[in-house]
XYZ file of C-alpha atoms in Angstrom:
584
model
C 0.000 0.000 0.000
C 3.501 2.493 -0.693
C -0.145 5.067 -3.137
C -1.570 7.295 -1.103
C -4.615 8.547 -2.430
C -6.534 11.627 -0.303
C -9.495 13.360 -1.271
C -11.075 16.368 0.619
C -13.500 15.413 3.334
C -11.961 12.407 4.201
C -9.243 11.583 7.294
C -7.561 8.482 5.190
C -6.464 7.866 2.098
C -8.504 5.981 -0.649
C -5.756 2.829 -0.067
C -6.366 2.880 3.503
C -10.195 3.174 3.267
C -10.581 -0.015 0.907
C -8.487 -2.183 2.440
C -9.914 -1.626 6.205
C -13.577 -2.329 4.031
C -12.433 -5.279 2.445
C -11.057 -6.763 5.583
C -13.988 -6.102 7.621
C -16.278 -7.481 4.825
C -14.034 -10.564 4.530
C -14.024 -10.929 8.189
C -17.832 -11.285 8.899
C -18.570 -13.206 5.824
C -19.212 -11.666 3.231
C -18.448 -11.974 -0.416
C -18.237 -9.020 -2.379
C -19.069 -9.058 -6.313
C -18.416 -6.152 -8.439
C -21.586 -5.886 -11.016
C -21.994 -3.160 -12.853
C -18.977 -0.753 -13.832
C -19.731 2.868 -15.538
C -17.223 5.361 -16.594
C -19.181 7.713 -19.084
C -16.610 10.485 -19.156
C -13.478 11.493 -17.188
C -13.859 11.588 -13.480
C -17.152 10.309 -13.282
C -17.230 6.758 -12.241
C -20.011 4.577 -11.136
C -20.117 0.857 -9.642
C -22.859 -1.639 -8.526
C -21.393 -4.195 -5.643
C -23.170 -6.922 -3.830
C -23.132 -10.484 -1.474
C -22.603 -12.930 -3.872
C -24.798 -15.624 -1.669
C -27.459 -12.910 -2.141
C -27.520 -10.138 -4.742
C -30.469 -8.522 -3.077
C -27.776 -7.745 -0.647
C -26.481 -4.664 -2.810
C -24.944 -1.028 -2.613
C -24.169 1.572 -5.951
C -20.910 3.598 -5.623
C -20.211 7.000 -7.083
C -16.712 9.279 -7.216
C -14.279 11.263 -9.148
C -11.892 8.117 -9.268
C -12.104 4.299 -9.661
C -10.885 4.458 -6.061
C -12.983 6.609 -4.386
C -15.900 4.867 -6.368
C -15.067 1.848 -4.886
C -14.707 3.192 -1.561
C -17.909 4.758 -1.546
C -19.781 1.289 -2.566
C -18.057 -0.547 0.164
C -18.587 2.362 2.924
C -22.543 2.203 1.876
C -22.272 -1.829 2.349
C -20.798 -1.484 6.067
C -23.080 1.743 6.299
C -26.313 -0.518 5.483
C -25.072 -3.438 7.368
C -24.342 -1.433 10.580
C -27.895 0.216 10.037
C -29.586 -2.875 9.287
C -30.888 -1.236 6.453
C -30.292 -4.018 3.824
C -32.768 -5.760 6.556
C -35.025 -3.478 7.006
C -37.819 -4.198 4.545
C -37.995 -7.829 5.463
C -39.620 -10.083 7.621
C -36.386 -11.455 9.812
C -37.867 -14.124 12.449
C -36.452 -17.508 11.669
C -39.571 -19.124 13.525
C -43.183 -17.718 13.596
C -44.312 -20.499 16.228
C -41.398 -20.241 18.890
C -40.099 -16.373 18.856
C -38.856 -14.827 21.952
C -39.461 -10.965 21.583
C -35.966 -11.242 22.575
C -33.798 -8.286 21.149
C -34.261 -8.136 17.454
C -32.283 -5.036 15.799
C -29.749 -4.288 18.493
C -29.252 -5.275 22.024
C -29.540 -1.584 23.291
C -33.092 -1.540 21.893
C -36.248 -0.742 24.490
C -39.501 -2.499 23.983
C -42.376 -1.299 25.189
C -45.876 -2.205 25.960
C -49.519 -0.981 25.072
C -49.260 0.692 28.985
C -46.174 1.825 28.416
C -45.096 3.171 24.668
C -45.891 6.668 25.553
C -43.056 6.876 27.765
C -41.146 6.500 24.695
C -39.959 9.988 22.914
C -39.800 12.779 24.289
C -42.874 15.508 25.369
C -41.213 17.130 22.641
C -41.286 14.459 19.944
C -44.554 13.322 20.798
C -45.692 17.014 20.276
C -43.853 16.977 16.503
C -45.260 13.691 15.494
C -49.020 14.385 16.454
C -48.829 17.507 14.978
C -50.293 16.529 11.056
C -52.160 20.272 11.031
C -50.672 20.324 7.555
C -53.258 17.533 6.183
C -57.165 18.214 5.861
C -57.847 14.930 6.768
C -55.849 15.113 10.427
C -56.395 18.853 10.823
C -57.947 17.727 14.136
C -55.705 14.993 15.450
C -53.835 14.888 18.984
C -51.190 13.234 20.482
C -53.820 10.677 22.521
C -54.770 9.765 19.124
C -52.233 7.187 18.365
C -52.530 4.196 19.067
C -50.001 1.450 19.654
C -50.661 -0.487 16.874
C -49.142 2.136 14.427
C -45.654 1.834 16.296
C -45.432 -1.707 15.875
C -41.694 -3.341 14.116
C -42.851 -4.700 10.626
C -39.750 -7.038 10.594
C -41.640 -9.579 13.328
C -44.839 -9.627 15.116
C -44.271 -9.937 18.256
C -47.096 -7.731 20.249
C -44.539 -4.807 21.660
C -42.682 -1.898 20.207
C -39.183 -1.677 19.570
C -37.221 1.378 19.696
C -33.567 2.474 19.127
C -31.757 5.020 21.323
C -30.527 8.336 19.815
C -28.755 11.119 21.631
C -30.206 14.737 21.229
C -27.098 17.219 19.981
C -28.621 20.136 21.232
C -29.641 18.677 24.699
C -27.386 15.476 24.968
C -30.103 13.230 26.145
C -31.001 10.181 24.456
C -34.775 9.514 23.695
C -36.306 6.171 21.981
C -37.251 6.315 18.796
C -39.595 3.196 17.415
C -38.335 1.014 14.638
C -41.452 1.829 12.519
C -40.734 5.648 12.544
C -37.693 4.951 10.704
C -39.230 2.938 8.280
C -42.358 5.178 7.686
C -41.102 8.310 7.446
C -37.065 8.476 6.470
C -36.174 5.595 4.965
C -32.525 6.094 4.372
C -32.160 9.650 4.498
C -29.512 10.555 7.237
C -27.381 7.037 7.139
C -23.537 7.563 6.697
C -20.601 5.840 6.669
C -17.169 7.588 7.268
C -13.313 6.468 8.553
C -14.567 8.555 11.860
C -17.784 8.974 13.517
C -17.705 12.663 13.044
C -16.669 11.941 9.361
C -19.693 9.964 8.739
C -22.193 12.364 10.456
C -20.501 15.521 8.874
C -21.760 13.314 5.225
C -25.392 12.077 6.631
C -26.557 15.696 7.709
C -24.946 17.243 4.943
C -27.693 15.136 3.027
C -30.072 15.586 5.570
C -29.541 19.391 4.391
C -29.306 18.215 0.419
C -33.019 16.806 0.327
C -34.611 19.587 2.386
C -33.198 22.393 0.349
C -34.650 20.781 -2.866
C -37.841 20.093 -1.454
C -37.861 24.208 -0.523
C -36.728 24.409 -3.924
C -39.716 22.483 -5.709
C -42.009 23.456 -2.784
C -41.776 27.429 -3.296
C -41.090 27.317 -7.243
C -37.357 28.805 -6.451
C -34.877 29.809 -9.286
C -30.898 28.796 -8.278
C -27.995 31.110 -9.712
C -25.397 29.671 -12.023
C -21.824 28.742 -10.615
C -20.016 31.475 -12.503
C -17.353 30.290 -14.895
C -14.562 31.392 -13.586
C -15.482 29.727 -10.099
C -15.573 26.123 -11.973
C -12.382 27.160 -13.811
C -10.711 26.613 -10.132
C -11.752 22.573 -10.593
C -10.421 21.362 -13.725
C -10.707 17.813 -13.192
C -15.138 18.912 -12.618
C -14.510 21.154 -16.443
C -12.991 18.199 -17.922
C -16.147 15.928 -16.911
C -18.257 18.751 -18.116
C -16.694 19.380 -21.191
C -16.508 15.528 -21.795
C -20.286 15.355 -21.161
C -21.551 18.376 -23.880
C -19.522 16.642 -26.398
C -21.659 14.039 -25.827
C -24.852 15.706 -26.105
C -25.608 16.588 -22.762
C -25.392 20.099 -21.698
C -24.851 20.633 -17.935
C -25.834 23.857 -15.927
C -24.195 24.145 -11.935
C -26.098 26.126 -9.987
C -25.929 27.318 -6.454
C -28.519 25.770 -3.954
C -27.699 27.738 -1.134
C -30.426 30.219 -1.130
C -28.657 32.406 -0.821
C -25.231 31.630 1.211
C -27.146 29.560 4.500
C -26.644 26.030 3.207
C -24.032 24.309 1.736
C -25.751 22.536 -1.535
C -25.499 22.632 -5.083
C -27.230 21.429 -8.066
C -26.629 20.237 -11.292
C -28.718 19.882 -14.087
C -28.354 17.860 -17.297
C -29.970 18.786 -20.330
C -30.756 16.898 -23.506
C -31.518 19.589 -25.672
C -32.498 16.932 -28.640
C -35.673 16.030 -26.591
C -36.177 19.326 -24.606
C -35.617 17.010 -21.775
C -33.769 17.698 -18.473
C -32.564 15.990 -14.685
C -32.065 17.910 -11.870
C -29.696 16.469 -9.307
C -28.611 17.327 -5.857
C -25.635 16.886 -3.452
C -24.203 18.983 -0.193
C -20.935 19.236 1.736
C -19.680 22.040 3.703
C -16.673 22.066 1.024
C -17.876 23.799 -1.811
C -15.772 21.653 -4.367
C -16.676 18.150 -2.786
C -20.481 19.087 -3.182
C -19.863 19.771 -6.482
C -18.335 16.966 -7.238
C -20.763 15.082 -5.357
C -23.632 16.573 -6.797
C -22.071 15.645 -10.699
C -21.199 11.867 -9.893
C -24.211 11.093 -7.936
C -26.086 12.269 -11.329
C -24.450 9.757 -13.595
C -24.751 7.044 -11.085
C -25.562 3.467 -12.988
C -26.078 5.668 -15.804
C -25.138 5.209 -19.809
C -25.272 8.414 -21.462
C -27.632 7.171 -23.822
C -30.091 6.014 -21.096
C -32.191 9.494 -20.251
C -34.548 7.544 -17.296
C -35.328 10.024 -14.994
C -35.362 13.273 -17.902
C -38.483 14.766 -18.103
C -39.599 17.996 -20.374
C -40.404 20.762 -17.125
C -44.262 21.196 -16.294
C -45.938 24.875 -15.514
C -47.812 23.129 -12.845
C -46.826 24.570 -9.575
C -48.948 21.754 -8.054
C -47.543 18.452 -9.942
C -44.012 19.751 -8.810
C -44.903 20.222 -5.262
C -47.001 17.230 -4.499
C -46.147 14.995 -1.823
C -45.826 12.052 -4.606
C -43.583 13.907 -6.892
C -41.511 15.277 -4.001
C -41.177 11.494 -2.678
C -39.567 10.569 -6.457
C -37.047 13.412 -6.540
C -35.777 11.449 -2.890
C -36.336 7.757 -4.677
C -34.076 8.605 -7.904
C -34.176 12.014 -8.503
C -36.687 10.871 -11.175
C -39.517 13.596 -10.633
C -40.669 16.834 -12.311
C -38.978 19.940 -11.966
C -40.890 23.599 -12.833
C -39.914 24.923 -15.968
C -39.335 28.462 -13.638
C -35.996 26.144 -12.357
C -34.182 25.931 -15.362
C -34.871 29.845 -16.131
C -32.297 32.313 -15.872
C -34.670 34.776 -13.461
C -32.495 34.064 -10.728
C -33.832 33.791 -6.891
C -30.877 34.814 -5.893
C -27.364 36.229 -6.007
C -24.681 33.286 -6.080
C -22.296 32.936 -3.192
C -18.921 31.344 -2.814
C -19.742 29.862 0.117
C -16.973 27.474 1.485
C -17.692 26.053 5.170
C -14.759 23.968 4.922
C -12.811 23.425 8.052
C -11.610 20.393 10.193
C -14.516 17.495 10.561
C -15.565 18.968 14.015
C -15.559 22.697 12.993
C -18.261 21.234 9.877
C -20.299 19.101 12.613
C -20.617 21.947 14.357
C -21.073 24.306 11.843
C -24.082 22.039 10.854
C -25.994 20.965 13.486
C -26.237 25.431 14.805
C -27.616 25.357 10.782
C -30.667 22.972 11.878
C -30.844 24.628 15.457
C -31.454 28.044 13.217
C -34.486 25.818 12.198
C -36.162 25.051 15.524
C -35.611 21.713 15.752
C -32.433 19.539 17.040
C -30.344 16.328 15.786
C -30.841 13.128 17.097
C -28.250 10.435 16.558
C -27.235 7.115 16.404
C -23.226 5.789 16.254
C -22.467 2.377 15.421
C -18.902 0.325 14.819
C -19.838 -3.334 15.886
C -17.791 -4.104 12.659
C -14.700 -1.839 13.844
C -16.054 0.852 11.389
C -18.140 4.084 11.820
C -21.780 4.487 10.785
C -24.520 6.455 11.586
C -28.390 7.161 12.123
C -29.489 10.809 11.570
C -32.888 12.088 12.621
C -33.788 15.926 12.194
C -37.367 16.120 12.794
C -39.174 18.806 10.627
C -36.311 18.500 7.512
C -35.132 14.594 7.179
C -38.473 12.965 6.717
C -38.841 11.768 3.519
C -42.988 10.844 3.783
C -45.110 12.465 5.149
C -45.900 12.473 8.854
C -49.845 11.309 8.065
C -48.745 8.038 6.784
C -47.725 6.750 10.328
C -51.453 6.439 10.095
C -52.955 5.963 6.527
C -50.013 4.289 4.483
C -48.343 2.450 7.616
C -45.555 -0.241 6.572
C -46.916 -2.305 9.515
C -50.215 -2.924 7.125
C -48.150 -5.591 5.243
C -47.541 -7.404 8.751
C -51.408 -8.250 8.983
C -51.789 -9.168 5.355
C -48.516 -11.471 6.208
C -50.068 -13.152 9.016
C -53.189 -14.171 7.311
C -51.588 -15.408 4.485
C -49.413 -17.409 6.845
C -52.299 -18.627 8.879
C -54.355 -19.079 5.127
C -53.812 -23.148 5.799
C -55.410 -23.246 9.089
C -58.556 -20.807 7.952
C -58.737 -21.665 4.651
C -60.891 -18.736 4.468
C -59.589 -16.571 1.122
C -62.399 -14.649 1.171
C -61.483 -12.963 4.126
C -57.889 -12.056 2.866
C -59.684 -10.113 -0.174
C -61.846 -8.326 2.062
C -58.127 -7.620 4.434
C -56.410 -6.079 1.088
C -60.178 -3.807 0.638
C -59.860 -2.817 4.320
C -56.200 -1.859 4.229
C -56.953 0.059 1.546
C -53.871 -1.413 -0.697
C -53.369 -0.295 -4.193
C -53.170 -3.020 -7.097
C -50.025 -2.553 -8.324
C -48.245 -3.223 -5.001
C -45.996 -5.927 -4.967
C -47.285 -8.632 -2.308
C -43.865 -9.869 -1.490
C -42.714 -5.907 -0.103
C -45.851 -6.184 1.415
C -45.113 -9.138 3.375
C -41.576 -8.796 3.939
C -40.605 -11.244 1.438
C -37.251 -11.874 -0.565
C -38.609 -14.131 -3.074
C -36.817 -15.807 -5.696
C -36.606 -14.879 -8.978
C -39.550 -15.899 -11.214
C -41.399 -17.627 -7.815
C -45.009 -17.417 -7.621
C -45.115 -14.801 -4.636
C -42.510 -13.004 -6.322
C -44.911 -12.257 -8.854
C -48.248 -11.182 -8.104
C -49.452 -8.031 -6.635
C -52.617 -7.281 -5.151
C -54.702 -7.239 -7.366
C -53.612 -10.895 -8.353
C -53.774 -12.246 -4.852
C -57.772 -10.985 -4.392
C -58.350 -13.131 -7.736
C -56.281 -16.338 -7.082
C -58.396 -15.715 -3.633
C -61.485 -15.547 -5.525
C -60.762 -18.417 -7.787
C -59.579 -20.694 -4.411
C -63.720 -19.171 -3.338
C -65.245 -20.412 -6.800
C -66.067 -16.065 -6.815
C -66.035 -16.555 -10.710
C -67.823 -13.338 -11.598
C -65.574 -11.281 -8.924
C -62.209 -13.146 -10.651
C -63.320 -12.226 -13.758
C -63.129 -8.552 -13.044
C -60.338 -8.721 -11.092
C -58.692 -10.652 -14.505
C -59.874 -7.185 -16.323
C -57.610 -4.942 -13.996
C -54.916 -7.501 -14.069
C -54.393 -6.736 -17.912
C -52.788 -3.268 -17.001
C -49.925 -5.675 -15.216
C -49.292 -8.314 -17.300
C -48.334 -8.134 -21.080
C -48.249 -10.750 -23.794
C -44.387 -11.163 -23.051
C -45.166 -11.796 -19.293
C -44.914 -15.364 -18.060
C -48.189 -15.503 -16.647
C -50.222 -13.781 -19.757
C -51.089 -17.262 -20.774
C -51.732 -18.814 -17.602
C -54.871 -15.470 -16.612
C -55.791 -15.580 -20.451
C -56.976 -19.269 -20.102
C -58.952 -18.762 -16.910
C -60.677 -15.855 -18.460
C -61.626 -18.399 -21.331
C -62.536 -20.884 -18.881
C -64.325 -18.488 -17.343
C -65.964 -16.908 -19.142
C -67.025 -20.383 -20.723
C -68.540 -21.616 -17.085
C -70.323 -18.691 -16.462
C -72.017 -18.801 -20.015
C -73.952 -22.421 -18.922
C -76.854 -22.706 -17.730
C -74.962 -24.940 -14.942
C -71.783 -24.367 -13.146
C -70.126 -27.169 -14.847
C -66.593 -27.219 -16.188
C -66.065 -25.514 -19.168
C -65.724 -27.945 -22.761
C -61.689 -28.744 -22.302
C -61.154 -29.034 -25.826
C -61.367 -25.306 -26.327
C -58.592 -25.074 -23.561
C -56.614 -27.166 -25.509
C -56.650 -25.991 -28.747
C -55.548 -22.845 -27.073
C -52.620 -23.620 -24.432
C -50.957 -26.719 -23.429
C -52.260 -29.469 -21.761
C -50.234 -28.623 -18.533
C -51.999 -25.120 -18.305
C -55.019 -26.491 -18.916
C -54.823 -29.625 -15.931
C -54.095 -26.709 -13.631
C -56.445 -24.282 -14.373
C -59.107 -26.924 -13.926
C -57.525 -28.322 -11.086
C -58.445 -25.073 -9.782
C -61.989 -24.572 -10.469
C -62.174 -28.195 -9.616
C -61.253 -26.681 -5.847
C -58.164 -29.426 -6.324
C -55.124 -26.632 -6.288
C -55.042 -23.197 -5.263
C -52.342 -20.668 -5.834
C -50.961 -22.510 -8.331
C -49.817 -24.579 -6.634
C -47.190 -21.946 -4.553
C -46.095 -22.830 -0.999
C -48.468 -21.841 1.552
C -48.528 -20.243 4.625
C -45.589 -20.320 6.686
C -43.606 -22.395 3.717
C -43.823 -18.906 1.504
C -40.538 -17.753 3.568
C -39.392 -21.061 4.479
C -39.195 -22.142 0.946
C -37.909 -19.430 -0.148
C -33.598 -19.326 -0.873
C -33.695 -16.028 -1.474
C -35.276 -15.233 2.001
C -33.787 -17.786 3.619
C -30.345 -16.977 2.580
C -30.536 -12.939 3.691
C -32.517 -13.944 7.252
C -29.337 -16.519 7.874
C -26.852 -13.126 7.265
C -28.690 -10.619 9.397
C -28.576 -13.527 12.531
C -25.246 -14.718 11.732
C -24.334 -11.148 12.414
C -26.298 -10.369 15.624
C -22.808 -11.946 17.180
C -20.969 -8.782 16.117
C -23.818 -6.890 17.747
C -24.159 -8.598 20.907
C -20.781 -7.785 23.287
């Protein structure tokens, strides 16, 4: 290791970096596979890493250098690892029958009861989190209003809360926060990774700050000043990349997200000018030049220059722009619509050549008095059970990501019910009764049943599949509901296309169908129809199912849907197999 590689903003070299990630990695058990490798232009890399056991197990890399791309991939592995985000989506009790409540996400975790779980927060908190004034529909809500059930972990179902300590910055007091608030409302906004602790929370507020300036941004219709020229001209490894990129058809535009000198963020935006098409992207450091740089890699990330997903033509409509659901894409993949009063030149503002820059403490601090300014404080998490720093970030009031109503009308902790009837489905062989669940939850169609549930399916499997709208009519076919199947089969058209797997499979139990419900009888429809049509195997299963002989086709049921699952199986054996590193 005689190269030294540095980079501003971080306390070891690039060399140093990887090989304390690879050894840790190594070390626990893990098998890192490089996938995908993009270098569009000069200094603008890209690079897609996962568990080899597992690809769902994955993290994207961006930076300047093949290094510092690599770094970044395997600091966001150990980041989502220490986090247990990887985990977090997914059911993660190895038995249903026999669990414990024992500790489940860390061993410094606090669960409490339905007589208890108000004792969790803070007054404070408590007062935030009721407070959903801002929607019509909870204009009148309180505090008292909650109930316990909307706190509950998704990842088990065991009948108490869990909750994770964080330490107030401005107070230095630690307060429990529940599992579910994490998942509900900020996702992975605030997680970091760094070589220090104060390294890695200097980068997860500085993106706390990123996504809350460009929701301002999009909220109030805001204009950002250009980076003047001769300001770029003082990064010539960030000119080369741009120059690179407009002789490849894509005209860039850095402007200054500050508003106004208060917060260190920048944007850039790409332009295809052949299509009238543009993406905005966003990134924040208190060194000007690293958010810069930032802000340009993170928006070529997985991207070929000839791929323009997430470039849309800029709307007039204020409202589109600032709706929660576009506002939720711009934090998903940057992927939503911008105003076309963005990309004008009637500036906002003045620019600023702001530069916060200083040693990692002097930029902590320098950032957390920037959310005090706001009214609110920073609650945080540290973690190095692998012998590496990572963080949780919390900054209530600018690092949720959803919106604080869905704690109660779009709760993750839906999918938990829907999972245990489907798991007790053998025992109540009552499908009815899991269409009328999906109605009552008030699920849409086109979501996935397996997120839902907390299931890693494998590829092409039955539950892997379907979404709800499928599930209510293989529920309905299980109930002989023909008539209610056969409309369900007319929405399920908008999901499945002739190239889909399963096209033939619905097509010939609409025919079938629609063939039954035409006699004067319920008898089974005239087979020969069915056979001229699809092959015979199709054909013995559908009628094996309006025979009442097979339901689901055939699928594992109940609690075999995880257990017979490698996919699932595999990731639940890594997140226990590491619960060793967490528990000393």
């Amino acid at each position: 290791m005689s190269e030294q590689t540095f980079i501003k903003g971080k306390v070891r070299s690039l060399e140093q970096s990887i090989h304390n990630l690879e050894s840790i990695t190594k070390e626990i058990g893990f098998d890192i596979q490089q996938g995908l490798k993009l270098n569009p232009v000069p200094h603008i890399h890209s690079l897609h890493i996962f568990e080899k056991s597992c690809p769902g197990i994955f993290t994207n890399g961006k930076g300047a250098s093949e290094k510092s791309c690599y770094a970044s991939a395997l600091g966001e592995f150990l980041e989502r690892l220490s986090t247990n985000y990887f985990f977090s989506d997914y059911w993660l009790e190895q038995d249903y029958a026999a669990s414990t409540g024992d500790w489940l996400y860390y061993p410094n975790e606090k669960q409490f009861t339905r007589e208890n779980f108000r004792e969790m927060l803070s007054p404070t908190l408590w007062e935030y989190y009721s407070n959903l004034s801002d929607s019509e529909n909870y204009a009148e809500f309180a505090q008292d209003d909650f109930e316990f059930d909307s706190f509950l972990s998704f990842n088990d179902h065991v009948d108490s809360i869990r909750a994770l300590p964080l330490i107030s910055q401005k107070e230095e007091t630690t307060h429990y926060f529940p599992m579910n608030l994490f998942s509900n409302l900020y996702a992975s906004n605030g997680l970091s990774a760094g070589n220090s602790a104060l390294e890695a929370q200097v980068q997860g507020l500085s993106e706390v700050f990123e996504r809350w300036v460009k929701n301002q941004i999009l909220l109030e219709n805001l204009c950002l000043p250009l980076v003047p020229e001769d300001v770029l001209q003082q990064y010539p490894d960030i000119v080369q990349a741009i120059s690179a990129l407009n002789e490849e058809g894509i005209f860039i535009e850095v402007r200054d997200a500050s508003l106004g000198g208060k917060f260190p963020v920048i944007n850039v935006t790409l332009y295809h000018q052949k299509s009238g098409q543009c993406f905005a992207s966003f990134g924040a450091h208190p060194i000007f030049e690293v958010a810069v740089e930032r802000t340009l890699t993170e928006s070529l990330q997985g991207r070929h220059l000839k791929e323009l997903d997430g470039f849309q033509v800029p709307s007039f409509d204020e409202f589109s722009v600032a709706c929660d659901e576009n506002i939720e894409n711009h934090f998903i993949d940057s992927s939503g619509l911008i105003h076309a009063n963005f990309v004008s030149h009637n500036f906002d503002f003045d620019f600023v050549a702001w530069d916060f820059s200083g040693d990692v403490d002097a930029q902590w601090q320098y950032l957390c008095e920037l959310v005090y300014q706001q009214g609110t404080d920073v609650y945080v998490a540290n973690y190095n059970q692998y012998g590496f720093e990572a963080c949780r970030i919390v900054v209530p009031g600018m690092s949720e990501v959803y919106p604080k109503h869905e704690i109660l009308d779009a709760n993750q902790n839906f999918g938990r019910l829907l999972r245990e009837a489907l798991i007790q489905y053998p025992q109540t062989n009552d499908p009815l009764a899991i269409v009328e669940l999906i109605e009552a939850l008030g699920f849409s169609d086109h979501q996935g049943v397996a997120s839902l549930i907390g299931l890693m399916p494998d590829k092409n499997s039955f539950w892997g599949a379907i979404n709800c709208l499928q599930l209510k009519f293989w529920c309905q076919i299980a109930a002989q509901a023909y008539e209610d199947a056969l409309d369900s089969l007319h929405g399920i058209w908008f999901f499945v296309t002739p190239d889909n797997k399963w096209y033939g499979v619905y097509k010939s139990f609409e025919i079938a169908i629609e063939s039954l419900l035409q006699q004067d009888e319920m008898t089974l429809p005239d087979t020969s129809i069915l056979e001229a049509l699809f092959c015979k195997e199709t054909v013995s299963t559908v009628l094996a199912h309006l025979n009442s002989e097979m339901v689901f086709w055939n699928a594992p049921q109940g609690i075999d849907i995880f257990k017979n699952s490698n996919s699932h199986q595999t990731m639940l054996a890594i997140y226990h197999n590491l619960r060793k590193y967490k528990d000393v």
